[in-house]
Short mmCIF file of C-alpha atoms in Angstrom, two decimals:
data_model
loop_
_atom_site.label_atom_id
_atom_site.label_comp_id
_atom_site.label_asym_id
_atom_site.label_seq_id
_atom_site.Cartn_x
_atom_site.Cartn_y
_atom_site.Cartn_z
CA UNK A 1 87.11 34.75 -21.86
CA UNK A 2 84.99 33.88 -18.84
CA UNK A 3 81.50 35.35 -18.68
CA UNK A 4 80.08 36.51 -15.36
CA UNK A 5 76.57 35.10 -15.14
CA UNK A 6 73.81 34.28 -12.72
CA UNK A 7 73.86 30.60 -11.72
CA UNK A 8 70.62 29.88 -13.61
CA UNK A 9 72.07 31.46 -16.78
CA UNK A 10 75.38 29.63 -16.48
CA UNK A 11 73.68 26.23 -16.17
CA UNK A 12 71.10 27.04 -18.85
CA UNK A 13 73.87 27.99 -21.32
CA UNK A 14 76.34 25.21 -20.54
CA UNK A 15 74.55 22.06 -19.42
CA UNK A 16 72.32 20.28 -21.96
CA UNK A 17 70.23 17.13 -21.71
CA UNK A 18 72.43 14.11 -22.43
CA UNK A 19 75.73 15.90 -21.70
CA UNK A 20 78.76 14.23 -20.15
CA UNK A 21 79.21 16.26 -16.97
CA UNK A 22 81.91 16.16 -14.29
CA UNK A 23 81.16 18.07 -11.08
CA UNK A 24 84.45 17.50 -9.29
CA UNK A 25 85.90 18.25 -5.85
CA UNK A 26 87.53 15.50 -3.77
CA UNK A 27 85.41 15.84 -0.60
CA UNK A 28 86.40 19.53 -0.62
CA UNK A 29 84.89 22.27 -2.86
CA UNK A 30 82.01 20.16 -4.18
CA UNK A 31 79.76 22.41 -6.32
CA UNK A 32 76.46 21.67 -4.55
CA UNK A 33 74.73 24.94 -5.50
CA UNK A 34 75.37 24.24 -9.18
CA UNK A 35 74.09 20.68 -8.75
CA UNK A 36 70.88 22.00 -7.25
CA UNK A 37 70.43 24.38 -10.18
CA UNK A 38 70.76 21.46 -12.62
CA UNK A 39 68.02 19.69 -10.66
CA UNK A 40 65.78 22.78 -10.74
CA UNK A 41 66.28 23.04 -14.51
CA UNK A 42 65.27 19.37 -14.80
CA UNK A 43 68.19 18.21 -16.92
CA UNK A 44 67.76 14.63 -18.13
CA UNK A 45 69.90 11.71 -19.36
CA UNK A 46 73.13 13.20 -18.04
CA UNK A 47 76.23 11.05 -18.08
CA UNK A 48 77.69 11.94 -14.69
CA UNK A 49 81.41 11.52 -14.06
CA UNK A 50 83.01 11.92 -10.65
CA UNK A 51 85.60 9.99 -8.61
CA UNK A 52 83.46 10.07 -5.45
CA UNK A 53 79.79 10.64 -6.36
CA UNK A 54 79.08 11.89 -2.83
CA UNK A 55 75.74 13.44 -1.86
CA UNK A 56 75.72 15.69 -4.93
CA UNK A 57 75.24 12.77 -7.38
CA UNK A 58 72.97 10.95 -4.92
CA UNK A 59 70.70 14.01 -5.25
CA UNK A 60 70.96 14.28 -9.05
CA UNK A 61 70.35 10.53 -9.46
CA UNK A 62 67.40 10.53 -7.05
CA UNK A 63 65.81 13.43 -8.94
CA UNK A 64 66.03 11.60 -12.26
CA UNK A 65 68.75 13.69 -13.96
CA UNK A 66 71.18 10.87 -14.74
CA UNK A 67 71.27 7.83 -16.99
CA UNK A 68 74.90 6.86 -16.46
CA UNK A 69 77.51 7.31 -13.73
CA UNK A 70 81.26 6.84 -14.07
CA UNK A 71 82.92 6.66 -10.67
CA UNK A 72 85.50 5.01 -8.44
CA UNK A 73 84.04 5.17 -4.90
CA UNK A 74 80.30 5.59 -4.44
CA UNK A 75 79.63 5.97 -0.73
CA UNK A 76 78.78 8.62 1.86
CA UNK A 77 82.30 9.19 3.26
CA UNK A 78 82.66 7.89 6.82
CA UNK A 79 78.90 7.26 7.02
CA UNK A 80 77.85 4.45 4.67
CA UNK A 81 75.96 4.00 1.45
CA UNK A 82 74.48 6.43 -1.02
CA UNK A 83 70.88 5.23 -0.80
CA UNK A 84 69.58 7.01 -3.90
CA UNK A 85 72.43 5.61 -6.02
CA UNK A 86 71.71 2.13 -4.65
CA UNK A 87 67.98 2.44 -5.25
CA UNK A 88 68.56 3.58 -8.84
CA UNK A 89 71.13 0.90 -9.60
CA UNK A 90 69.40 -1.98 -7.82
CA UNK A 91 65.71 -1.09 -8.38
CA UNK A 92 65.68 1.39 -11.27
CA UNK A 93 64.12 4.22 -9.23
CA UNK A 94 63.36 6.83 -10.46
CA UNK A 95 64.98 5.47 -13.63
CA UNK A 96 67.57 2.92 -14.66
CA UNK A 97 71.16 3.90 -14.02
CA UNK A 98 74.06 2.46 -15.97
CA UNK A 99 77.42 2.42 -14.20
CA UNK A 100 81.00 2.56 -15.43
CA UNK A 101 83.27 1.68 -12.55
CA UNK A 102 86.98 2.36 -12.10
CA UNK A 103 89.58 2.64 -9.36
CA UNK A 104 90.69 6.07 -8.08
CA UNK A 105 94.07 5.68 -9.77
CA UNK A 106 92.35 4.97 -13.09
CA UNK A 107 90.01 7.97 -12.83
CA UNK A 108 92.80 10.33 -11.73
CA UNK A 109 94.94 9.16 -14.65
CA UNK A 110 91.98 9.43 -17.06
CA UNK A 111 91.40 13.09 -16.09
CA UNK A 112 95.11 13.80 -16.37
CA UNK A 113 95.25 12.23 -19.85
CA UNK A 114 92.22 14.24 -20.99
CA UNK A 115 93.75 17.49 -19.76
CA UNK A 116 96.92 16.58 -21.66
CA UNK A 117 94.95 15.91 -24.85
CA UNK A 118 95.84 12.22 -24.89
CA UNK A 119 93.39 9.50 -25.96
CA UNK A 120 94.16 7.22 -23.02
CA UNK A 121 96.03 6.92 -19.75
CA UNK A 122 98.63 4.30 -18.90
CA UNK A 123 99.43 3.23 -15.36
CA UNK A 124 100.47 0.31 -13.18
CA UNK A 125 97.08 -0.81 -11.98
CA UNK A 126 94.22 -3.30 -11.69
CA UNK A 127 96.63 -6.21 -11.13
CA UNK A 128 94.70 -9.13 -9.71
CA UNK A 129 91.56 -6.98 -9.51
CA UNK A 130 88.23 -7.99 -11.03
CA UNK A 131 87.03 -4.64 -12.42
CA UNK A 132 88.61 -5.28 -15.86
CA UNK A 133 86.19 -8.24 -16.23
CA UNK A 134 83.11 -6.03 -15.82
CA UNK A 135 84.42 -2.80 -17.37
CA UNK A 136 85.51 -3.53 -20.96
CA UNK A 137 87.12 -0.08 -21.32
CA UNK A 138 89.97 -1.23 -19.06
CA UNK A 139 92.69 -2.68 -21.31
CA UNK A 140 96.41 -3.43 -21.30
CA UNK A 141 99.51 -2.37 -23.22
CA UNK A 142 103.01 -3.75 -23.21
CA UNK A 143 105.62 -1.11 -22.45
CA UNK A 144 107.73 -0.79 -25.62
CA UNK A 145 110.86 -0.11 -23.55
CA UNK A 146 110.70 -2.63 -20.72
CA UNK A 147 108.10 -5.19 -21.77
CA UNK A 148 106.08 -4.52 -18.59
CA UNK A 149 102.34 -5.08 -18.87
CA UNK A 150 100.47 -1.89 -17.90
CA UNK A 151 96.81 -0.97 -17.57
CA UNK A 152 95.11 1.59 -19.79
CA UNK A 153 91.83 3.48 -19.54
CA UNK A 154 90.34 5.95 -22.02
CA UNK A 155 90.73 9.65 -21.23
CA UNK A 156 87.54 11.11 -19.75
CA UNK A 157 85.36 12.77 -22.38
CA UNK A 158 83.56 15.80 -20.99
CA UNK A 159 81.08 18.23 -22.43
CA UNK A 160 81.17 20.30 -19.29
CA UNK A 161 83.12 20.49 -16.04
CA UNK A 162 81.62 22.24 -13.02
CA UNK A 163 83.74 23.17 -10.00
CA UNK A 164 83.62 25.43 -6.95
CA UNK A 165 86.62 27.57 -5.90
CA UNK A 166 87.63 30.17 -3.33
CA UNK A 167 87.68 33.22 -5.59
CA UNK A 168 87.90 34.71 -9.03
CA UNK A 169 89.08 38.14 -10.14
CA UNK A 170 87.21 40.34 -12.60
CA UNK A 171 88.96 38.74 -15.56
CA UNK A 172 87.63 35.37 -14.45
CA UNK A 173 90.98 33.99 -13.25
CA UNK A 174 90.19 31.39 -10.61
CA UNK A 175 92.15 30.48 -7.45
CA UNK A 176 91.83 27.05 -5.80
CA UNK A 177 93.41 26.24 -2.44
CA UNK A 178 93.53 23.25 -0.10
CA UNK A 179 92.63 19.78 -1.33
CA UNK A 180 92.52 20.51 -5.05
CA UNK A 181 91.54 17.03 -6.24
CA UNK A 182 91.19 16.72 -10.02
CA UNK A 183 89.45 20.05 -10.65
CA UNK A 184 92.17 21.63 -12.76
CA UNK A 185 92.33 18.50 -14.91
CA UNK A 186 88.52 18.38 -15.22
CA UNK A 187 88.27 22.00 -16.41
CA UNK A 188 91.11 21.57 -18.90
CA UNK A 189 89.54 18.30 -20.14
CA UNK A 190 86.07 19.76 -20.79
CA UNK A 191 84.66 21.59 -23.79
CA UNK A 192 82.91 24.01 -21.42
CA UNK A 193 83.28 24.82 -17.75
CA UNK A 194 81.30 26.57 -15.04
CA UNK A 195 83.05 27.78 -11.90
CA UNK A 196 81.16 28.92 -8.83
CA UNK A 197 83.22 30.89 -6.29
CA UNK A 198 82.88 32.16 -2.75
CA UNK A 199 83.69 35.69 -3.89
CA UNK A 200 84.73 37.82 -6.83
CA UNK A 201 87.62 40.13 -5.97
CA UNK A 202 89.51 42.99 -7.65
CA UNK A 203 92.91 41.36 -7.08
CA UNK A 204 93.35 37.58 -6.97
CA UNK A 205 96.59 37.85 -4.94
CA UNK A 206 97.64 34.20 -5.23
CA UNK A 207 99.50 33.33 -2.00
CA UNK A 208 102.40 31.74 -3.92
CA UNK A 209 103.73 31.86 -7.50
CA UNK A 210 102.86 28.15 -7.60
CA UNK A 211 99.25 28.51 -6.48
CA UNK A 212 96.62 26.61 -8.42
CA UNK A 213 95.16 29.22 -10.75
CA UNK A 214 92.93 28.59 -13.76
CA UNK A 215 93.33 31.47 -16.25
CA UNK A 216 90.06 33.17 -17.16
CA UNK A 217 90.40 32.09 -20.80
CA UNK A 218 90.14 28.41 -19.76
CA UNK A 219 86.79 29.00 -18.05
CA UNK A 220 83.42 29.57 -19.73
CA UNK A 221 81.31 30.98 -16.91
CA UNK A 222 82.04 32.33 -13.42
CA UNK A 223 79.31 32.72 -10.82
CA UNK A 224 79.59 34.07 -7.28
CA UNK A 225 77.73 31.68 -4.96
CA UNK A 226 78.88 32.22 -1.36
CA UNK A 227 78.48 28.98 0.60
CA UNK A 228 77.98 27.12 -2.69
CA UNK A 229 79.97 24.05 -1.60
CA UNK A 230 77.84 23.27 1.48
CA UNK A 231 77.65 20.60 3.00
CA UNK A 232 81.13 20.12 1.52
CA UNK A 233 83.46 22.96 2.44
CA UNK A 234 85.68 25.75 1.23
CA UNK A 235 89.14 25.82 2.76
CA UNK A 236 89.69 29.19 4.43
CA UNK A 237 85.95 29.97 4.47
CA UNK A 238 83.81 27.35 6.21
CA UNK A 239 84.18 23.78 7.44
CA UNK A 240 82.73 20.54 6.14
CA UNK A 241 79.28 20.01 7.66
CA UNK A 242 79.98 16.49 8.92
CA UNK A 243 76.73 16.50 10.93
CA UNK A 244 74.78 17.02 7.68
CA UNK A 245 76.60 14.16 5.97
CA UNK A 246 75.43 11.95 8.85
CA UNK A 247 71.90 13.35 8.71
CA UNK A 248 71.75 12.62 4.95
CA UNK A 249 71.81 8.89 5.72
CA UNK A 250 68.31 9.16 7.19
CA UNK A 251 67.01 11.75 4.72
CA UNK A 252 68.00 9.70 1.67
CA UNK A 253 67.20 6.23 3.00
CA UNK A 254 63.53 6.32 1.93
CA UNK A 255 62.11 7.75 -1.29
CA UNK A 256 59.48 9.93 0.38
CA UNK A 257 61.79 11.57 2.94
CA UNK A 258 64.24 12.23 0.12
CA UNK A 259 61.71 13.83 -2.23
CA UNK A 260 60.25 15.92 0.60
CA UNK A 261 63.73 17.20 1.49
CA UNK A 262 64.59 17.97 -2.14
CA UNK A 263 61.28 19.76 -2.64
CA UNK A 264 61.74 21.97 0.40
CA UNK A 265 65.48 22.62 0.14
CA UNK A 266 66.20 22.55 -3.58
CA UNK A 267 63.11 22.97 -5.79
CA UNK A 268 61.64 25.78 -3.66
CA UNK A 269 64.98 27.49 -3.07
CA UNK A 270 67.64 29.28 -5.10
CA UNK A 271 71.41 29.71 -4.87
CA UNK A 272 70.98 32.50 -2.30
CA UNK A 273 69.96 29.77 0.19
CA UNK A 274 73.64 28.79 0.39
CA UNK A 275 74.78 32.20 1.66
CA UNK A 276 74.07 31.52 5.32
CA UNK A 277 76.45 28.54 5.25
CA UNK A 278 79.23 30.90 4.18
CA UNK A 279 78.50 33.10 7.20
CA UNK A 280 79.07 30.20 9.59
CA UNK A 281 82.76 30.75 8.74
CA UNK A 282 85.17 29.26 11.26
CA UNK B 1 95.13 -3.47 37.53
CA UNK B 2 94.08 -3.81 33.91
CA UNK B 3 91.57 -1.33 32.61
CA UNK B 4 88.55 -2.76 30.80
CA UNK B 5 88.58 -2.20 27.03
CA UNK B 6 86.30 -2.93 24.08
CA UNK B 7 87.09 -5.43 21.29
CA UNK B 8 87.24 -2.54 18.86
CA UNK B 9 89.79 -0.73 21.02
CA UNK B 10 91.89 -3.90 21.11
CA UNK B 11 91.77 -4.11 17.30
CA UNK B 12 92.84 -0.49 16.88
CA UNK B 13 95.63 -0.81 19.43
CA UNK B 14 96.92 -4.02 17.80
CA UNK B 15 96.98 -2.24 14.43
CA UNK B 16 98.73 0.80 15.89
CA UNK B 17 101.45 -1.36 17.45
CA UNK B 18 102.22 -2.96 14.10
CA UNK B 19 103.30 0.43 12.76
CA UNK B 20 106.83 1.76 13.22
CA UNK B 21 108.31 5.23 13.47
CA UNK B 22 109.89 4.77 10.00
CA UNK B 23 106.67 3.93 8.19
CA UNK B 24 105.21 5.97 5.37
CA UNK B 25 101.59 5.04 5.64
CA UNK B 26 98.66 5.30 3.20
CA UNK B 27 95.71 5.75 5.54
CA UNK B 28 92.06 4.90 5.02
CA UNK B 29 89.07 6.26 6.93
CA UNK B 30 87.74 4.58 10.08
CA UNK B 31 89.76 2.04 12.08
CA UNK B 32 92.97 2.54 10.03
CA UNK B 33 92.87 6.29 10.63
CA UNK B 34 92.41 5.74 14.37
CA UNK B 35 95.27 3.20 14.45
CA UNK B 36 97.69 5.39 12.50
CA UNK B 37 97.03 8.46 14.61
CA UNK B 38 97.24 6.44 17.81
CA UNK B 39 100.66 5.18 16.68
CA UNK B 40 101.72 8.75 15.86
CA UNK B 41 100.62 9.99 19.28
CA UNK B 42 102.32 7.14 21.16
CA UNK B 43 105.33 5.14 19.95
CA UNK B 44 105.75 6.44 16.39
CA UNK B 45 105.84 10.26 16.53
CA UNK B 46 107.62 10.58 13.17
CA UNK B 47 105.41 8.21 11.18
CA UNK B 48 104.40 9.79 7.87
CA UNK B 49 100.66 9.67 7.26
CA UNK B 50 99.31 10.17 3.76
CA UNK B 51 95.63 10.32 2.83
CA UNK B 52 94.55 9.77 -0.76
CA UNK B 53 92.95 13.23 -0.94
CA UNK B 54 96.50 14.52 -1.45
CA UNK B 55 97.60 15.41 2.08
CA UNK B 56 101.26 14.52 2.76
CA UNK B 57 102.63 14.23 6.29
CA UNK B 58 99.38 15.16 7.95
CA UNK B 59 99.04 15.35 11.74
CA UNK B 60 95.32 15.62 12.46
CA UNK B 61 94.23 16.44 15.99
CA UNK B 62 90.78 14.92 15.40
CA UNK B 63 89.99 11.93 13.20
CA UNK B 64 88.56 12.90 9.83
CA UNK B 65 85.04 11.73 8.94
CA UNK B 66 85.89 11.85 5.26
CA UNK B 67 89.16 11.24 3.47
CA UNK B 68 89.28 14.95 2.60
CA UNK B 69 88.32 16.78 5.80
CA UNK B 70 89.89 20.23 6.15
CA UNK B 71 91.74 19.06 9.27
CA UNK B 72 93.93 16.82 7.10
CA UNK B 73 95.01 19.63 4.80
CA UNK B 74 95.45 22.21 7.55
CA UNK B 75 97.83 19.96 9.50
CA UNK B 76 99.74 18.57 6.47
CA UNK B 77 103.25 19.44 5.36
CA UNK B 78 101.85 19.93 1.88
CA UNK B 79 98.84 18.95 -0.21
CA UNK B 80 99.17 17.67 -3.77
CA UNK B 81 96.58 17.03 -6.48
CA UNK B 82 94.86 13.65 -6.62
CA UNK B 83 96.55 12.61 -9.90
CA UNK B 84 99.94 13.46 -8.35
CA UNK B 85 99.04 11.46 -5.23
CA UNK B 86 98.24 8.31 -7.18
CA UNK B 87 101.00 8.69 -9.78
CA UNK B 88 104.09 10.01 -7.96
CA UNK B 89 103.48 8.92 -4.39
CA UNK B 90 101.54 5.65 -4.55
CA UNK B 91 102.52 4.24 -7.96
CA UNK B 92 106.00 5.74 -7.50
CA UNK B 93 106.59 3.22 -4.70
CA UNK B 94 107.05 5.73 -1.88
CA UNK B 95 104.59 4.12 0.55
CA UNK B 96 105.80 1.42 2.96
CA UNK B 97 102.46 0.40 4.44
CA UNK B 98 98.89 0.69 3.19
CA UNK B 99 95.79 0.02 5.26
CA UNK B 100 92.74 -1.70 3.84
CA UNK B 101 89.46 -3.15 5.05
CA UNK B 102 86.41 -4.52 3.34
CA UNK B 103 83.00 -6.11 3.50
CA UNK B 104 84.43 -9.55 2.69
CA UNK B 105 87.85 -11.19 2.98
CA UNK B 106 88.96 -14.71 2.04
CA UNK B 107 91.70 -16.99 3.40
CA UNK B 108 94.29 -15.37 1.14
CA UNK B 109 93.33 -11.85 2.26
CA UNK B 110 91.74 -10.88 -1.05
CA UNK B 111 89.15 -8.18 -0.36
CA UNK B 112 85.69 -7.26 -1.62
CA UNK B 113 84.27 -3.77 -1.14
CA UNK B 114 82.24 -3.75 -4.36
CA UNK B 115 79.11 -5.92 -4.23
CA UNK B 116 77.37 -8.64 -2.28
CA UNK B 117 75.94 -11.03 -4.86
CA UNK B 118 76.66 -10.93 -8.60
CA UNK B 119 78.16 -7.68 -9.98
CA UNK B 120 75.40 -7.06 -12.51
CA UNK B 121 72.54 -7.85 -10.11
CA UNK B 122 73.87 -7.32 -6.58
CA UNK B 123 71.86 -7.92 -3.44
CA UNK B 124 73.88 -5.08 -1.90
CA UNK B 125 75.75 -2.55 -3.96
CA UNK B 126 78.72 -1.40 -1.82
CA UNK B 127 80.69 1.81 -2.41
CA UNK B 128 83.38 0.15 -4.55
CA UNK B 129 87.15 -0.01 -4.59
CA UNK B 130 88.24 3.64 -4.48
CA UNK B 131 92.00 3.57 -4.09
CA UNK B 132 92.17 -0.08 -2.97
CA UNK B 133 93.08 -1.91 -6.23
CA UNK B 134 96.34 0.04 -6.58
CA UNK B 135 97.01 0.49 -2.84
CA UNK B 136 96.96 -3.32 -2.60
CA UNK B 137 99.74 -3.70 -5.15
CA UNK B 138 101.80 -0.49 -4.88
CA UNK B 139 102.43 -0.24 -1.12
CA UNK B 140 105.38 -2.18 0.32
CA UNK B 141 103.03 -4.16 2.54
CA UNK B 142 99.34 -4.12 3.51
CA UNK B 143 97.71 -4.22 6.93
CA UNK B 144 94.03 -5.11 7.10
CA UNK B 145 91.64 -4.23 9.94
CA UNK B 146 88.14 -5.72 10.00
CA UNK B 147 85.60 -6.80 12.57
CA UNK B 148 85.61 -10.61 12.74
CA UNK B 149 82.37 -12.31 11.64
CA UNK B 150 81.20 -15.15 9.40
CA UNK B 151 79.58 -12.62 7.09
CA UNK B 152 82.92 -10.90 6.50
CA UNK B 153 85.41 -13.78 6.71
CA UNK B 154 84.06 -15.94 3.92
CA UNK B 155 85.05 -19.06 1.97
CA UNK B 156 84.57 -17.21 -1.32
CA UNK B 157 84.35 -13.44 -1.80
CA UNK B 158 81.69 -12.22 -4.24
CA UNK B 159 84.04 -9.83 -6.06
CA UNK B 160 87.84 -9.41 -6.18
CA UNK B 161 88.06 -5.69 -5.51
CA UNK B 162 91.71 -5.83 -4.51
CA UNK B 163 94.44 -8.44 -4.60
CA UNK B 164 95.69 -10.09 -1.44
CA UNK B 165 97.60 -13.30 -2.03
CA UNK B 166 95.38 -14.35 -4.94
CA UNK B 167 95.12 -18.12 -4.95
CA UNK B 168 97.97 -18.40 -2.46
CA UNK B 169 101.63 -19.35 -2.92
CA UNK B 170 103.37 -17.18 -5.50
CA UNK B 171 100.13 -15.76 -6.99
CA UNK B 172 101.31 -12.18 -6.65
CA UNK B 173 104.61 -12.86 -8.38
CA UNK B 174 102.81 -14.54 -11.28
CA UNK B 175 100.75 -11.37 -11.76
CA UNK B 176 103.93 -9.30 -11.92
CA UNK B 177 103.38 -7.77 -8.49
CA UNK B 178 106.61 -7.28 -6.55
CA UNK B 179 105.26 -5.93 -3.24
CA UNK B 180 104.54 -8.11 -0.19
CA UNK B 181 100.76 -7.69 0.00
CA UNK B 182 98.88 -8.35 3.23
CA UNK B 183 101.31 -9.16 6.06
CA UNK B 184 98.90 -8.74 8.98
CA UNK B 185 95.15 -8.87 9.54
CA UNK B 186 93.99 -7.32 12.81
CA UNK B 187 90.44 -8.14 13.92
CA UNK B 188 88.54 -7.58 17.14
CA UNK B 189 89.34 -11.20 18.10
CA UNK B 190 92.87 -11.92 16.93
CA UNK B 191 95.85 -11.13 14.74
CA UNK B 192 96.49 -13.23 11.62
CA UNK B 193 99.48 -13.46 9.33
CA UNK B 194 99.83 -15.28 6.02
CA UNK B 195 101.69 -18.59 6.15
CA UNK B 196 105.16 -18.09 4.69
CA UNK B 197 104.67 -20.65 1.91
CA UNK B 198 100.95 -21.13 1.25
CA UNK B 199 100.06 -17.52 2.14
CA UNK B 200 96.92 -18.73 3.89
CA UNK B 201 95.93 -16.55 6.85
CA UNK B 202 96.96 -18.11 10.15
CA UNK B 203 96.05 -16.92 13.64
CA UNK B 204 99.24 -15.94 15.47
CA UNK B 205 97.80 -14.11 18.45
CA UNK B 206 94.49 -14.18 20.33
CA UNK B 207 93.22 -11.08 22.11
CA UNK B 208 92.85 -11.40 25.91
CA UNK B 209 89.87 -13.60 26.83
CA UNK B 210 89.29 -14.83 23.27
CA UNK B 211 89.36 -18.57 22.52
CA UNK B 212 90.28 -20.48 19.37
CA UNK B 213 86.69 -21.73 19.26
CA UNK B 214 85.37 -18.17 19.12
CA UNK B 215 87.68 -17.35 16.20
CA UNK B 216 86.74 -20.56 14.35
CA UNK B 217 83.04 -19.84 14.88
CA UNK B 218 83.41 -16.35 13.43
CA UNK B 219 85.33 -17.49 10.35
CA UNK B 220 83.67 -18.87 7.22
CA UNK B 221 86.48 -21.30 6.43
CA UNK B 222 88.44 -23.74 8.57
CA UNK B 223 90.86 -21.23 10.05
CA UNK B 224 94.38 -22.39 10.87
CA UNK B 225 96.30 -21.53 14.02
CA UNK B 226 100.06 -21.12 14.36
CA UNK B 227 101.95 -23.71 16.42
CA UNK B 228 102.53 -21.15 19.14
CA UNK B 229 99.55 -18.85 19.42
CA UNK B 230 100.32 -16.09 21.91
CA UNK B 231 97.99 -13.76 23.78
CA UNK B 232 97.90 -10.22 22.36
CA UNK B 233 99.10 -7.91 25.14
CA UNK B 234 96.10 -5.93 26.40
CA UNK B 235 96.00 -2.20 25.62
CA UNK B 236 98.03 -0.31 28.20
CA UNK B 237 96.87 2.76 30.08
CA UNK B 238 98.56 5.25 27.74
CA UNK B 239 97.19 3.62 24.59
CA UNK B 240 93.65 3.64 25.95
CA UNK B 241 93.92 7.21 27.20
CA UNK B 242 95.26 8.56 23.90
CA UNK B 243 92.74 6.58 21.83
CA UNK B 244 89.77 7.63 23.96
CA UNK B 245 90.82 11.27 23.94
CA UNK B 246 91.19 11.10 20.17
CA UNK B 247 87.66 9.70 19.82
CA UNK B 248 86.24 12.24 22.28
CA UNK B 249 87.80 15.17 20.39
CA UNK B 250 86.52 13.68 17.14
CA UNK B 251 83.00 13.26 18.46
CA UNK B 252 82.91 16.86 19.68
CA UNK B 253 84.23 18.12 16.34
CA UNK B 254 81.79 16.19 14.14
CA UNK B 255 78.68 16.92 16.15
CA UNK B 256 77.41 13.50 17.16
CA UNK B 257 78.80 9.99 17.00
CA UNK B 258 82.36 9.43 15.98
#
């Protein structure tokens, strides 16, 4: 059964040094507040997994929390590069970063396989592509029915999944709406999971019998953090802060502007700093 | 009288015109997104636009900055999970046309969006492939839009992020790929198509005011020209109006440059 905790308690209890951690959300519902808490608690040697590392992993990498990143597209969407990721990978600052690189299809299939309890995923992919040369975990099988050659990748292995969602009820049942990405798969694939939500409500009232709902018994910790996805967004609550994504390009380009920003906006702040983003609701 | 237009507008308009009302299109961010929505708001009102974030039949009023902007979901017929998107819709063979671009392209329209320099020790680490490796092989055909320069149109790409026509000829078939691959490359200077047999990119149309010499000078290999190279019709008044309004709305929505 899900526990209702403060964000600091939820991260303290569920994220350990060296863990394999997926903080998912495909552009939408990215759990930034939880990422900032991991940075404040100075977690080290994390193996970060995420299809699109986005600003959240740029921040964790730049603050020295990560030793490995598994990903499929590592840019600032619509803007350019993730400068902290590049600096870590190319120059080893603030520490060396190992990468495990896939395509989106491979990662999506790998989450799906993990949620289904399978050891690997099979799909029609990587044909004529070079990634299999540099990522030895990409292999092939021959279909036993048709003889077709298909690609395989191992299922993702997660200690903890962290996601953000619209709301949870008092039993910890969680409702996700909009672009739902691979969050359901990530939570079901992980040993532990932390869900931050915009609000905790008496009645979940899913808008359809087919709504995406994670039952409370699949979730380890639920934390109310209004605005907790900013500068990403929460469908039905507030919009993506595209201006911030553009501003990040300058903030993160140099090490000193980055560390100054992180010091002022993350290390000296707490999750309550996200609340005013929720109030900007459109 | 012809209205003045920018090379980038010409590229987007050329890409939009290549799309038909019957297309089911896998859209990427940037120029492809502008081209697809321009097509939808001009000659192809029923075109189906799909973004890899899971949004099916989306009709955005402003161009998204990211592949998962709320606008895409709010204006979509429905939104599916990312595994479903890649498994049922892309791998399932339901997409007629996919759009790709890249940092580097070679004469057979293979693309690199991964690294400049060696993979292990790159001089520039680029974002990577994202959906491209499977988009390149699962969509019925591929359109490519890229700004034309010697840095981008190179003799040898540093990394094969996604398959174009491989080493030319029947490379795709040999790899077990049954889709057409790149059928058109739209740049800010010209339109290229692969030669029917060799699959080498060949200039079929030059944008107004552009010369063969300019295209050759901006290409890192000895680019071939079709026997009858035509002039790309200039953007018409409606195309320019719709495209500029789209960009203006986008700029206002994103707070700053679009």
